[in-house]
Each structure stands twice: as C-alpha cells, then as structure tokens.
PDB file of C-alpha atoms and ligand atoms in Angstrom:
ATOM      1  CA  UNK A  25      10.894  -6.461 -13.792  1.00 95.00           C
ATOM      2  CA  UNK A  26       8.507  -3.162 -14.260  1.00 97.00           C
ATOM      3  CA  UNK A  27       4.775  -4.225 -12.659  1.00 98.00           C
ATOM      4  CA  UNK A  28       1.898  -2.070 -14.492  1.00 98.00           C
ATOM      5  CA  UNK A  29      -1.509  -2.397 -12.357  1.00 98.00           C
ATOM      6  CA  UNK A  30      -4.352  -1.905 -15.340  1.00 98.00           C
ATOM      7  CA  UNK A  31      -6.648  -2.779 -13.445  1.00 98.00           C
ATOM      8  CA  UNK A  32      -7.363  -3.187  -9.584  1.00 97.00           C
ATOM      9  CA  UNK A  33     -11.514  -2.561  -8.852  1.00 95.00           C
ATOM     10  CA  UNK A  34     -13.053  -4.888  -6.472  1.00 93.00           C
ATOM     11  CA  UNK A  35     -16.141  -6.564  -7.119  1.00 85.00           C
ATOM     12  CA  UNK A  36     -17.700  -3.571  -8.977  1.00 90.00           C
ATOM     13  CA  UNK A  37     -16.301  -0.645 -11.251  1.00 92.00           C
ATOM     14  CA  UNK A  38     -15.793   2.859 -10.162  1.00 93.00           C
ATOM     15  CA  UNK A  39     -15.093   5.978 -12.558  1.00 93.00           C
ATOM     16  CA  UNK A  40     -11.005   5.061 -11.620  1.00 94.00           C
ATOM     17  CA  UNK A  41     -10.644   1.995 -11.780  1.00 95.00           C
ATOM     18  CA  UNK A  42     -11.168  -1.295 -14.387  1.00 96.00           C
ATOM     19  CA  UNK A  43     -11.292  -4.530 -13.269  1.00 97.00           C
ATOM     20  CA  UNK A  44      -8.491  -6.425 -12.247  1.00 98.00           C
ATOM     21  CA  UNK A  45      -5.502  -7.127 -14.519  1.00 98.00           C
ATOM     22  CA  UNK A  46      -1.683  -6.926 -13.743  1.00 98.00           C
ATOM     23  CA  UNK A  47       0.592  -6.663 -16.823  1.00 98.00           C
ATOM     24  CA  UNK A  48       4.151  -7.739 -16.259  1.00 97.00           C
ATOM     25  CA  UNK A  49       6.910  -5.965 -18.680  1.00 96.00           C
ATOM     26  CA  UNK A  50       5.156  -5.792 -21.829  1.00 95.00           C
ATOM     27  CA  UNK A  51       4.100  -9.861 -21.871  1.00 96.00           C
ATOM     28  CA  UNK A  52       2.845 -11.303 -19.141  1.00 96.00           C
ATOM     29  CA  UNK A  53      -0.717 -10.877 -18.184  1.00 97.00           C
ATOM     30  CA  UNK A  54      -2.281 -11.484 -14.572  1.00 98.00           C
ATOM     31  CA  UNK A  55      -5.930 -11.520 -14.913  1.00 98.00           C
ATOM     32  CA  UNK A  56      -7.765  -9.796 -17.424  1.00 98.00           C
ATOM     33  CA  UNK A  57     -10.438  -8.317 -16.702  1.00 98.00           C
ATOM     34  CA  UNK A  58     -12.788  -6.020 -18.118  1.00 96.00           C
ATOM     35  CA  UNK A  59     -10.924  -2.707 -19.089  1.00 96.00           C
ATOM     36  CA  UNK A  60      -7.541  -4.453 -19.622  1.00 98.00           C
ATOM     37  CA  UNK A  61      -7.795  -4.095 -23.738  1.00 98.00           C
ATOM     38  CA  UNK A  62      -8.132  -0.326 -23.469  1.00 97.00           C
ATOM     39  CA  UNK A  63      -5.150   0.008 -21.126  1.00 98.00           C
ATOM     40  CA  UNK A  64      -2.969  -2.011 -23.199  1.00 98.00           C
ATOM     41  CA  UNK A  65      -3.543   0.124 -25.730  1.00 98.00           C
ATOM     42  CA  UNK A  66      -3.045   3.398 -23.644  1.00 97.00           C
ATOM     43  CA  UNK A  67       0.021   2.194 -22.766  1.00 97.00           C
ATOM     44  CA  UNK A  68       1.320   0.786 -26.089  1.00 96.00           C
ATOM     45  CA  UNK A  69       1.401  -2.857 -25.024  1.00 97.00           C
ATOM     46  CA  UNK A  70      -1.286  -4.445 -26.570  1.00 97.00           C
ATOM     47  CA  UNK A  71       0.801  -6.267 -29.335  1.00 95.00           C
ATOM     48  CA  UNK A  72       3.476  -7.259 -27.333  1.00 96.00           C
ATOM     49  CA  UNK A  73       1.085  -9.851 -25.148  1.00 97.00           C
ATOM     50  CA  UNK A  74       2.137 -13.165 -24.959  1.00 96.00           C
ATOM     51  CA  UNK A  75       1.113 -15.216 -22.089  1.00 96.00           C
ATOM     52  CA  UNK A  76      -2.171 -14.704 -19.871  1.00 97.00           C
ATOM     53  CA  UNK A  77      -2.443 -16.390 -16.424  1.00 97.00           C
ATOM     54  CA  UNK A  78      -6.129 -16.022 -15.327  1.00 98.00           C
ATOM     55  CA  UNK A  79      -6.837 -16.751 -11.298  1.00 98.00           C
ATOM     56  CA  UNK A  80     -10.287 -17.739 -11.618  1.00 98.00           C
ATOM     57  CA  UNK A  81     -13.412 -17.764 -13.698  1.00 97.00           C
ATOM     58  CA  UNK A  82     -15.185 -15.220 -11.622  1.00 97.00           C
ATOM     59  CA  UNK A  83     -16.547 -12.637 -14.130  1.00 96.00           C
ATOM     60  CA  UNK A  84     -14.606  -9.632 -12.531  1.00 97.00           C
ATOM     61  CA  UNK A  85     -11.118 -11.703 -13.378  1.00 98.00           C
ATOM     62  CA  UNK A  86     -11.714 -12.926 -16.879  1.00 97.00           C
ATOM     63  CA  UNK A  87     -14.030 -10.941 -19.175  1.00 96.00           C
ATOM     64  CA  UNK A  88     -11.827  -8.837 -20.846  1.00 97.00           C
ATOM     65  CA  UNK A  89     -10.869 -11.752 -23.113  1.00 97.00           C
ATOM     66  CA  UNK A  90     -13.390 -11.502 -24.920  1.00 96.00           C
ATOM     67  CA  UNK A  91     -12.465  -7.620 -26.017  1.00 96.00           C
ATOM     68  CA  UNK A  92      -9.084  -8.461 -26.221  1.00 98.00           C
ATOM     69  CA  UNK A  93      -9.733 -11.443 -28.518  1.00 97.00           C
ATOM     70  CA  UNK A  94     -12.122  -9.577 -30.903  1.00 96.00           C
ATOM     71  CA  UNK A  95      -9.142  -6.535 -30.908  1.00 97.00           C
ATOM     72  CA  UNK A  96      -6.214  -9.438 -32.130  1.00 97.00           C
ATOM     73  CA  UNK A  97      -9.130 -10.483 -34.679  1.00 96.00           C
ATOM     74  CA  UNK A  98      -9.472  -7.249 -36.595  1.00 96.00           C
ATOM     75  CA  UNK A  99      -6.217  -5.882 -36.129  1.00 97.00           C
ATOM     76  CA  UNK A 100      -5.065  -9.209 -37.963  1.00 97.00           C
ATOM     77  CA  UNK A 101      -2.509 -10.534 -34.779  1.00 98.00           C
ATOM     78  CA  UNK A 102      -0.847 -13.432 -36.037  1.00 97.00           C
ATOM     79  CA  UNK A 103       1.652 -14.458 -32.932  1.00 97.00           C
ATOM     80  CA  UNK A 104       0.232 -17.174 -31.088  1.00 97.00           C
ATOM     81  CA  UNK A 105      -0.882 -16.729 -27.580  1.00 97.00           C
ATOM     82  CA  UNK A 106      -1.045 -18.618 -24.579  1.00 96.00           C
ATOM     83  CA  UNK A 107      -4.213 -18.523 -22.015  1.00 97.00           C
ATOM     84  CA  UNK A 108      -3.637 -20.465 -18.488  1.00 96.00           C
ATOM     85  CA  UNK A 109      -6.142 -20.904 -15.897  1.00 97.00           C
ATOM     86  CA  UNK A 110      -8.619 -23.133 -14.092  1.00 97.00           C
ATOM     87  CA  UNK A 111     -10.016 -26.588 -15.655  1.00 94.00           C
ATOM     88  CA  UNK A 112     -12.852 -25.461 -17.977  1.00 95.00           C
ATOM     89  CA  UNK A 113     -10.706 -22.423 -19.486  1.00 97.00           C
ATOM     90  CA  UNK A 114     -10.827 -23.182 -23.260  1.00 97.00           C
ATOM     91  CA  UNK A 115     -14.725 -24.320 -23.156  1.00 97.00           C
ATOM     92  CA  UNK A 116     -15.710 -21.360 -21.139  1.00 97.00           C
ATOM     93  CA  UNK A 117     -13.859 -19.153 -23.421  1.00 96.00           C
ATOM     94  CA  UNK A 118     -14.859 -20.940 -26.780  1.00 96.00           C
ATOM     95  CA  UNK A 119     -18.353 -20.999 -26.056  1.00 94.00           C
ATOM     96  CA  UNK A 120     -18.213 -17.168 -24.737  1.00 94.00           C
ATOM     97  CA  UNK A 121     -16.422 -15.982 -27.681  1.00 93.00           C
ATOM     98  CA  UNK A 122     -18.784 -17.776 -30.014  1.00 93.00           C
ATOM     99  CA  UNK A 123     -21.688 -15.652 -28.317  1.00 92.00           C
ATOM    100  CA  UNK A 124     -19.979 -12.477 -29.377  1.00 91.00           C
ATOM    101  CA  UNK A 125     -20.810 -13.325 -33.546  1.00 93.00           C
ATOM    102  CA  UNK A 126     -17.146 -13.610 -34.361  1.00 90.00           C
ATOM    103  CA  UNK A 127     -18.021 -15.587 -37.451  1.00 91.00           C
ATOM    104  CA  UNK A 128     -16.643 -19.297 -36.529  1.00 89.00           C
ATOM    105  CA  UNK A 129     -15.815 -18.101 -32.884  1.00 91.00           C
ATOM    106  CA  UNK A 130     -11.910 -18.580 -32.416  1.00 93.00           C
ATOM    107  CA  UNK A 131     -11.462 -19.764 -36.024  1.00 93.00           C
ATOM    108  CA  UNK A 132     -12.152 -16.406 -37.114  1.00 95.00           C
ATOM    109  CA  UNK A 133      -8.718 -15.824 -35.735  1.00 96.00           C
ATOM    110  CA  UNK A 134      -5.284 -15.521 -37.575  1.00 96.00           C
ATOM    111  CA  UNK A 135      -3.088 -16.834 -34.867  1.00 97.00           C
ATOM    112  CA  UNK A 136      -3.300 -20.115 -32.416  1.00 97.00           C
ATOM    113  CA  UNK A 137      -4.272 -19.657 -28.532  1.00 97.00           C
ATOM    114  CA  UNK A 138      -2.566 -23.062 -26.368  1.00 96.00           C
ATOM    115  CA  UNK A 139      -4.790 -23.131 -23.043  1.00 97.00           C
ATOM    116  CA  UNK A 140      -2.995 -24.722 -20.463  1.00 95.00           C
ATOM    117  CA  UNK A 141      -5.710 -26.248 -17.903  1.00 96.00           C
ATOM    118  CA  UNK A 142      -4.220 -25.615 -14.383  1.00 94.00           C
ATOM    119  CA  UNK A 143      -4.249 -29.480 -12.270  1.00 84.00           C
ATOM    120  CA  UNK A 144      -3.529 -30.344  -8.651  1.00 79.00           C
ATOM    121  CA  UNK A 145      -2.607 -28.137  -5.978  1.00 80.00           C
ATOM    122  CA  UNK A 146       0.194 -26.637  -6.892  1.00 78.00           C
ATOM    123  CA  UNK A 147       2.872 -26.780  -9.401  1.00 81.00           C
ATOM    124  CA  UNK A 148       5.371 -24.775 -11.822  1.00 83.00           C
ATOM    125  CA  UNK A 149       4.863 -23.773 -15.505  1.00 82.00           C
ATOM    126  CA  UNK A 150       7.928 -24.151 -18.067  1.00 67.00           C
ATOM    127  CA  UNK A 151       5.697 -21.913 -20.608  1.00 64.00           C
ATOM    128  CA  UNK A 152       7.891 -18.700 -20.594  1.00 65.00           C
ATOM    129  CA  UNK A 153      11.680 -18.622 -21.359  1.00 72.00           C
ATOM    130  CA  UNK A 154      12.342 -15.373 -19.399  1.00 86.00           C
ATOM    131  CA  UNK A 155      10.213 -16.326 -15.924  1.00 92.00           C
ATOM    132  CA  UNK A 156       9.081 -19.041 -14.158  1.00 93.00           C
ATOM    133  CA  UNK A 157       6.038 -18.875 -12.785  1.00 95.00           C
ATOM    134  CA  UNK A 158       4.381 -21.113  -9.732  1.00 95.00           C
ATOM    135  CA  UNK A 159       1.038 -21.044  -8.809  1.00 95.00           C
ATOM    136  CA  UNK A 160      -1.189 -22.602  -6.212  1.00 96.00           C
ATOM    137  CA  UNK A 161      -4.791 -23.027  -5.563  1.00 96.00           C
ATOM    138  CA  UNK A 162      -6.005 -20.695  -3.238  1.00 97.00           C
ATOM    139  CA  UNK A 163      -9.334 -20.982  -0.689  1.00 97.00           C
ATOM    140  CA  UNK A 164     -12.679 -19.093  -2.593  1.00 97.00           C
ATOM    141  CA  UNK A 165     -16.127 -20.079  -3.889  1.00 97.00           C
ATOM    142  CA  UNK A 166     -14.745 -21.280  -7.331  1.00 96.00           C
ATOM    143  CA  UNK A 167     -11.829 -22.843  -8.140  1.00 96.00           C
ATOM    144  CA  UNK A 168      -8.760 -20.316  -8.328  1.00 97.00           C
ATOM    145  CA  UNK A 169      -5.451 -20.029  -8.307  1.00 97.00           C
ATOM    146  CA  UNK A 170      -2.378 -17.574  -6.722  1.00 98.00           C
ATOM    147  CA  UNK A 171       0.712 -16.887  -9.386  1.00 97.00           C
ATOM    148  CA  UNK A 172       4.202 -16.000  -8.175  1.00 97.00           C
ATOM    149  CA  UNK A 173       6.304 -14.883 -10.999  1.00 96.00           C
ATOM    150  CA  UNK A 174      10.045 -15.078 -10.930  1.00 95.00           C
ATOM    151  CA  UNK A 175      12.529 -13.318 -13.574  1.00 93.00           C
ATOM    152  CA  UNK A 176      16.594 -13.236 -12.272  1.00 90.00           C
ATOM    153  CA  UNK A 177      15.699 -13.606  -8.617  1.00 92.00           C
ATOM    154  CA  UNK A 178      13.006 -10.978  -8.719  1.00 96.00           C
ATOM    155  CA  UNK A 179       9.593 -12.494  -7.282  1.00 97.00           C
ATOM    156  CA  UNK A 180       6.362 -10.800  -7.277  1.00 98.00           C
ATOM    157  CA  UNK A 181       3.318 -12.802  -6.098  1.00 98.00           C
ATOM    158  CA  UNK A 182      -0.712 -12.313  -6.893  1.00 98.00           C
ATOM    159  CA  UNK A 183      -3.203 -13.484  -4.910  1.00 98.00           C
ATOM    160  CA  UNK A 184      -6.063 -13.621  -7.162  1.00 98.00           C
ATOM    161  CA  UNK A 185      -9.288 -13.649  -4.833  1.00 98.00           C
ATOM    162  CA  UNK A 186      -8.719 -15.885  -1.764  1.00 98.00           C
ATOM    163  CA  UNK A 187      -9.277 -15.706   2.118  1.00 98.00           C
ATOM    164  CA  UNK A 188      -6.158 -16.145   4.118  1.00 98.00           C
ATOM    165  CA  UNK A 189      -4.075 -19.640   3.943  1.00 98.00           C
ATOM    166  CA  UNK A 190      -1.216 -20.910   4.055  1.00 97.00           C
ATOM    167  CA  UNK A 191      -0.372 -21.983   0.650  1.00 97.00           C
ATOM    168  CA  UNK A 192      -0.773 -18.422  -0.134  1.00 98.00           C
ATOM    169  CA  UNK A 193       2.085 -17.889   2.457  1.00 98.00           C
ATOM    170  CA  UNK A 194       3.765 -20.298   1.166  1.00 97.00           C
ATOM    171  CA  UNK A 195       4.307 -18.776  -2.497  1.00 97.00           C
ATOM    172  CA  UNK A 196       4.455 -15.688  -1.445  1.00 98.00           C
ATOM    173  CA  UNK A 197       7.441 -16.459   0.665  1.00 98.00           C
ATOM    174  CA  UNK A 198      10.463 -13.355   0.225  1.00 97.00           C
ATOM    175  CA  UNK A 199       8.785 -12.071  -2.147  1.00 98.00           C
ATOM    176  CA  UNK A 200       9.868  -8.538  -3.655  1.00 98.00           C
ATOM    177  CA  UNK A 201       6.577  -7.341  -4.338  1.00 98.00           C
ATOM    178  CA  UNK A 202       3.215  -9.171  -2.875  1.00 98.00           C
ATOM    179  CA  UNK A 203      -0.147  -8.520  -4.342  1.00 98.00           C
ATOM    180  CA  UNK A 204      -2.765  -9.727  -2.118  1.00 98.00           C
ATOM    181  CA  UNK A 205      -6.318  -8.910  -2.197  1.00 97.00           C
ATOM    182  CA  UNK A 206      -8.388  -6.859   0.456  1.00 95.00           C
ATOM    183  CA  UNK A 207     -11.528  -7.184  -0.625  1.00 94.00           C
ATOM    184  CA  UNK A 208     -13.547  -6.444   2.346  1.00 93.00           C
ATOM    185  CA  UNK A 209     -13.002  -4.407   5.642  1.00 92.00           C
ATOM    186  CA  UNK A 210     -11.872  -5.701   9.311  1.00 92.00           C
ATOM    187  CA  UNK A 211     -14.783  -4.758  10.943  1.00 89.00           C
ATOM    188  CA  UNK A 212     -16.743  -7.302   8.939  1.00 90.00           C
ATOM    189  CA  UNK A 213     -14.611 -10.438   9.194  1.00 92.00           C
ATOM    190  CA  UNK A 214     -16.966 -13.231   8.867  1.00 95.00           C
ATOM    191  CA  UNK A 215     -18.669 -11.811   5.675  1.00 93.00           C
ATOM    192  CA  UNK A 216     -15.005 -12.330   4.296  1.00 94.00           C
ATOM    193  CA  UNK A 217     -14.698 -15.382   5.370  1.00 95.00           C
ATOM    194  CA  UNK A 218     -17.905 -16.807   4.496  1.00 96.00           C
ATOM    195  CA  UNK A 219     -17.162 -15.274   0.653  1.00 95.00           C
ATOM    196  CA  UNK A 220     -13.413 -16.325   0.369  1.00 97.00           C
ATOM    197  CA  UNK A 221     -11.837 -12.517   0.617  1.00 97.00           C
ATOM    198  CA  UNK A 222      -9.129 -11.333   2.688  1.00 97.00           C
ATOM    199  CA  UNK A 223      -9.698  -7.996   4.935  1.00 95.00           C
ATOM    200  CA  UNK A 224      -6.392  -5.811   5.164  1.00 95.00           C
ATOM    201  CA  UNK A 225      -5.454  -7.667   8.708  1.00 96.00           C
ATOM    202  CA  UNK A 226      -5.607 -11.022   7.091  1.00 97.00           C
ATOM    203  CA  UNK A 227      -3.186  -9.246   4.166  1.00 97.00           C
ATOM    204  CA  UNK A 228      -0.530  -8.030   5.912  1.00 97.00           C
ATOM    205  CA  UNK A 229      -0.669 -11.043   8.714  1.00 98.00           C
ATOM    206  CA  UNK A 230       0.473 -12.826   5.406  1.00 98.00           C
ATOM    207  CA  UNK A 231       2.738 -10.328   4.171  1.00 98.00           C
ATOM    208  CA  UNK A 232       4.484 -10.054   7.995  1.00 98.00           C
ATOM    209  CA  UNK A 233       4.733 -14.272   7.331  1.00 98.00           C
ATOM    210  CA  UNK A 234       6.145 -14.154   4.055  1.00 98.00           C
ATOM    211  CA  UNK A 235       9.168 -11.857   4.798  1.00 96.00           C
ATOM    212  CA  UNK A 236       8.541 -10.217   1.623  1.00 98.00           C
ATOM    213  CA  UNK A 237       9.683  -6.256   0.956  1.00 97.00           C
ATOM    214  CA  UNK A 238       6.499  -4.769  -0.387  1.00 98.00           C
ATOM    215  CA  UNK A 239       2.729  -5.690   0.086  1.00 98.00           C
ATOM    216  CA  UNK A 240       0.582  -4.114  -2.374  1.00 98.00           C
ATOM    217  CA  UNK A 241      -3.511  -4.476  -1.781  1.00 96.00           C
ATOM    218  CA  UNK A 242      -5.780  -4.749  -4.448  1.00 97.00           C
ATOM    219  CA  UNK A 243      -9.452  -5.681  -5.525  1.00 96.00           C
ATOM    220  CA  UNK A 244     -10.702  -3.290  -2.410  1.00 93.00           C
ATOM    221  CA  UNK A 245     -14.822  -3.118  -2.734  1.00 90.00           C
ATOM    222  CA  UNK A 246     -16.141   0.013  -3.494  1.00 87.00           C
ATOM    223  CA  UNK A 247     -18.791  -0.575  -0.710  1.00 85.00           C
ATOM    224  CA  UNK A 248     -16.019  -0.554   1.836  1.00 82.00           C
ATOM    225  CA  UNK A 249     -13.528   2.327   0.969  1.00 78.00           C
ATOM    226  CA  UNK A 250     -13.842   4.529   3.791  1.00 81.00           C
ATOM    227  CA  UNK A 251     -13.390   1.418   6.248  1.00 83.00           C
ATOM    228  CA  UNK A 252     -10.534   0.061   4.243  1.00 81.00           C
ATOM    229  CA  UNK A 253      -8.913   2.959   4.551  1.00 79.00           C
ATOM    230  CA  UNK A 254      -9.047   2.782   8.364  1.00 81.00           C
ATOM    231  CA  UNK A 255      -8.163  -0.674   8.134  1.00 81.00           C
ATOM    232  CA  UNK A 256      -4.945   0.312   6.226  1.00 80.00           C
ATOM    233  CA  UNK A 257      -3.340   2.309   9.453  1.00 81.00           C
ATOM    234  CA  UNK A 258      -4.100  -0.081  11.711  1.00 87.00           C
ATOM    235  CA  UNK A 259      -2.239  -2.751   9.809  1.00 94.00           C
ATOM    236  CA  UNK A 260       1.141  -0.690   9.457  1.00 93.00           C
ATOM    237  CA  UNK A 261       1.178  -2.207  13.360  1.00 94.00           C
ATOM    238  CA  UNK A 262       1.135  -5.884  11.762  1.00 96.00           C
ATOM    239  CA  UNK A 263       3.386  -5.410   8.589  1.00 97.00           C
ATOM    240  CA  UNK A 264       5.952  -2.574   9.205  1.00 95.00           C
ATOM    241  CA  UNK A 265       7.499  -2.771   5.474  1.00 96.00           C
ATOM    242  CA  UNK A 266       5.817  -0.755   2.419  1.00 95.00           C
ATOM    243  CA  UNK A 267       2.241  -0.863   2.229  1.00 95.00           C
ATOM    244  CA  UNK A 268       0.561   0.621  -1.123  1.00 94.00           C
ATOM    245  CA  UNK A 269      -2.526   0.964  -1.903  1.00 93.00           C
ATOM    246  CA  UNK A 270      -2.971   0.330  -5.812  1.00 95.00           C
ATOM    247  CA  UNK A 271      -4.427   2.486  -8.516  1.00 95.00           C
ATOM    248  CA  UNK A 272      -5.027   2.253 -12.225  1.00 97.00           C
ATOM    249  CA  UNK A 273      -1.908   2.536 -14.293  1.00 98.00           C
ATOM    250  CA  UNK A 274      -0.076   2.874 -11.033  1.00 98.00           C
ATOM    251  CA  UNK A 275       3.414   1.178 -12.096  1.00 98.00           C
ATOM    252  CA  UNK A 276       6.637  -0.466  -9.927  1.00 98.00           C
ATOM    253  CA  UNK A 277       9.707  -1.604 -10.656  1.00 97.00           C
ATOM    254  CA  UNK A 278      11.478  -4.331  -9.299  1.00 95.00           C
ATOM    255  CA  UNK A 279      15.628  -3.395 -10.262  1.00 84.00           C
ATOM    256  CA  UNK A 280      17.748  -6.068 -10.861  1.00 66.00           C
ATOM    257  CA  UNK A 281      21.224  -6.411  -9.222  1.00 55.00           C
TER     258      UNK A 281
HETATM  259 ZN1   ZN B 313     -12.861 -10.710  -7.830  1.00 77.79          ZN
HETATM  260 ZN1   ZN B 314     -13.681 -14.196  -7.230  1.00 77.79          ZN
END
C-alpha cells in the first residue's frame, strides 16, 4: 500500500503546503481539499480516482471537490465515482457545485457520483473490492469522522480533525501507519480542546495506546510551527516508534509480506 500526502496544511495555506488530502495507491482519496486536483495531476493520478472518503465538512477538508469535479467535466471522465462523508454530503456538494455555473450543476457531468451518507457511530464500508475501510466519528465542532483503511493486513489510519478520544484509539489500534492531526501546540492545551484539535502530546499519547509502528502528524497550524516543532522532541519521550512530520508529496510505503 504506497501513502502519497497531497496535501497536509493546517487551518491556513502556506507557500508548501495545500490543504489536506491523502491519496492511497492511485484510488483512494482521504480528504480533498483545496490543492488536491493539481497534485493529482502532478503526479499522474488524477484519472485513476475512484473512491473519496471526506472527514468532515469543514472548508479546509472538502473544497477541492469542486475543482476536481469541474476537471472530470471538461476532460469528459466517464467512470463513475464514489463520494463518502458526513450526513448532508450530496446537498452540500450539489448546491456548491451549482454555484460554480457548471450548466445544470452535476448533470453537466458524463459519469454518475453514489454519495454514501456516513450514520451512527461507527461502522465498516463494503464500497471497495481491494480495502476495507472503517471509520468512526471523532470529537470536533462539526460532525466528522476518522477512516482506517485496510488492504492484505496493511492498516493505515486518518484522523481527520479531532481532539483526543478513545474511539480514535480504538481504530487506530496496530496500525502500520497512523495519521493523526496536531493542529495546535502543547503549551496551549485548552485552546485545543475548546476547538476539537489534538496538540502533539495528545498524538502520540494515542499513538503509544494504539501499538501502531509509525505516527505521522499532520494539519500542523501555521501560527504554531516553531512551538510544534518543540513539541515534536518532547513527545519522542511518550511514543518511542517513528515520528514524521508530513510534507507535500511526501510519500510511504507500507510492503506487503
Ligand atoms: Zn481542518
Ligand atoms: Zn475541522
């Protein structure tokens, strides 16, 4: 399973990085934010898209639909696609798209999009032949969901936006690789709290519960960088596995036995 990060900004762009997005072999899309059409393209995957799991509705997380949608509709895509995510997906989208002048909105387009609505707690999709994928609702502002996406025993996880809980934990649990956010700094705690983020103690407290081999933080604020990269040696103490830091295009592979 090869793990291509197109995107990992926090709350705002910077000149290096997009928002989030996390592409998964050449079909599987985690998040799409703004950015992620471009870096399909850079990286010659932007036909080969199948399936898009969104995490939440939070701007940051989903508006680079609306690119990637008007890019199928003039280059004449005709595979159908599937869009998953939070309850309210397919009107948000519809009525978003239809803002953008696409004559007819999504009926402009040459292929069909299935939204699958997200309902309960938890549960597991049987959308994909190759992976199964289990998600979970997570603890933020807005309704939003965590992914863990298995393929032959290989198990990445994605937090989406959250603050730390144990559902989280939960699907995380041995993973090989686990994405968490780490939005905001230790020093300031309670502002993550009160706004549903994780700091990079409350990450790799999670990653050190999981038992899984890899902990990977993304969706680090701008605003913070110099203190979350403090943060980051002090929490080698708490989770004494790999810790990366994740970049634009940066890209890991998961080898299968
Ligand atoms: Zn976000
Ligand atoms: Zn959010």
């Amino acid at each position: 399973m090869k793990i291509t990060f197109l995107g990992t900004a926090g709350s705002i762009l910077t000149a290096k990085k997009s928002f989030p997005s996390i592409l998964i072999d050449k079909t599987l899309l985690l998040d799409c934010g703004e950015g992620t059409t471009q870096k399909l393209i850079k990286i010659n995957s932007i036909d080969t898209i199948k399936t898009i799991c969104l995490t939440h509705l939070h701007g940051d997380h989903f508006m680079g639909i609306f690119s990637l949608l008007w890019h199928f509709w003039l280059t004449n895509r005709k595979s159908d696609l599937t869009i998953i995510g939070p309850s309210h997906l397919e009107e948000t989208i519809k009525k978003i798209f239809a803002l953008t002048n696409a004559p007819g909105g999504l009926k402009v387009l040459q292929f069909k999009i299935h939204f699958k609505e997200l309902i309960g707690n938890d549960g597991i999709l049987e959308i994909l032949s190759e992976y199964t994928i289990k998600y979970a609702v997570m603890d933020h502002p807005i309704l939003a969901f965590a992914y863990r996406v298995e393929k032959n025993g290989k198990i990445v996880c994605y937090s989406g936006d959250t603050k730390p809980n144990q559902r989280l934990i939960d699907l995380a649990n041995k993973s090989d690789i686990f994405i968490c956010e780490s939005t905001i700094p230790d020093e300031q705690a309670k502002f993550a709290d009160k706004y549903g983020h994780c700091t990079p103690s409350g990450a790799a407290k999670m990653a050190r519960a999981t038992d899984c081999e890899k902990l990977v933080l993304v969706h680090i604020s701008p605003f913070f960088t110099e203190e979350i990269d403090r943060s980051i040696n002090n929490i080698k103490k708490i989770f004494n596995k790999e810790i990366l830091l994740a970049e634009d295009l940066m890209t890991l592979e998961i080898r299968h036995k």
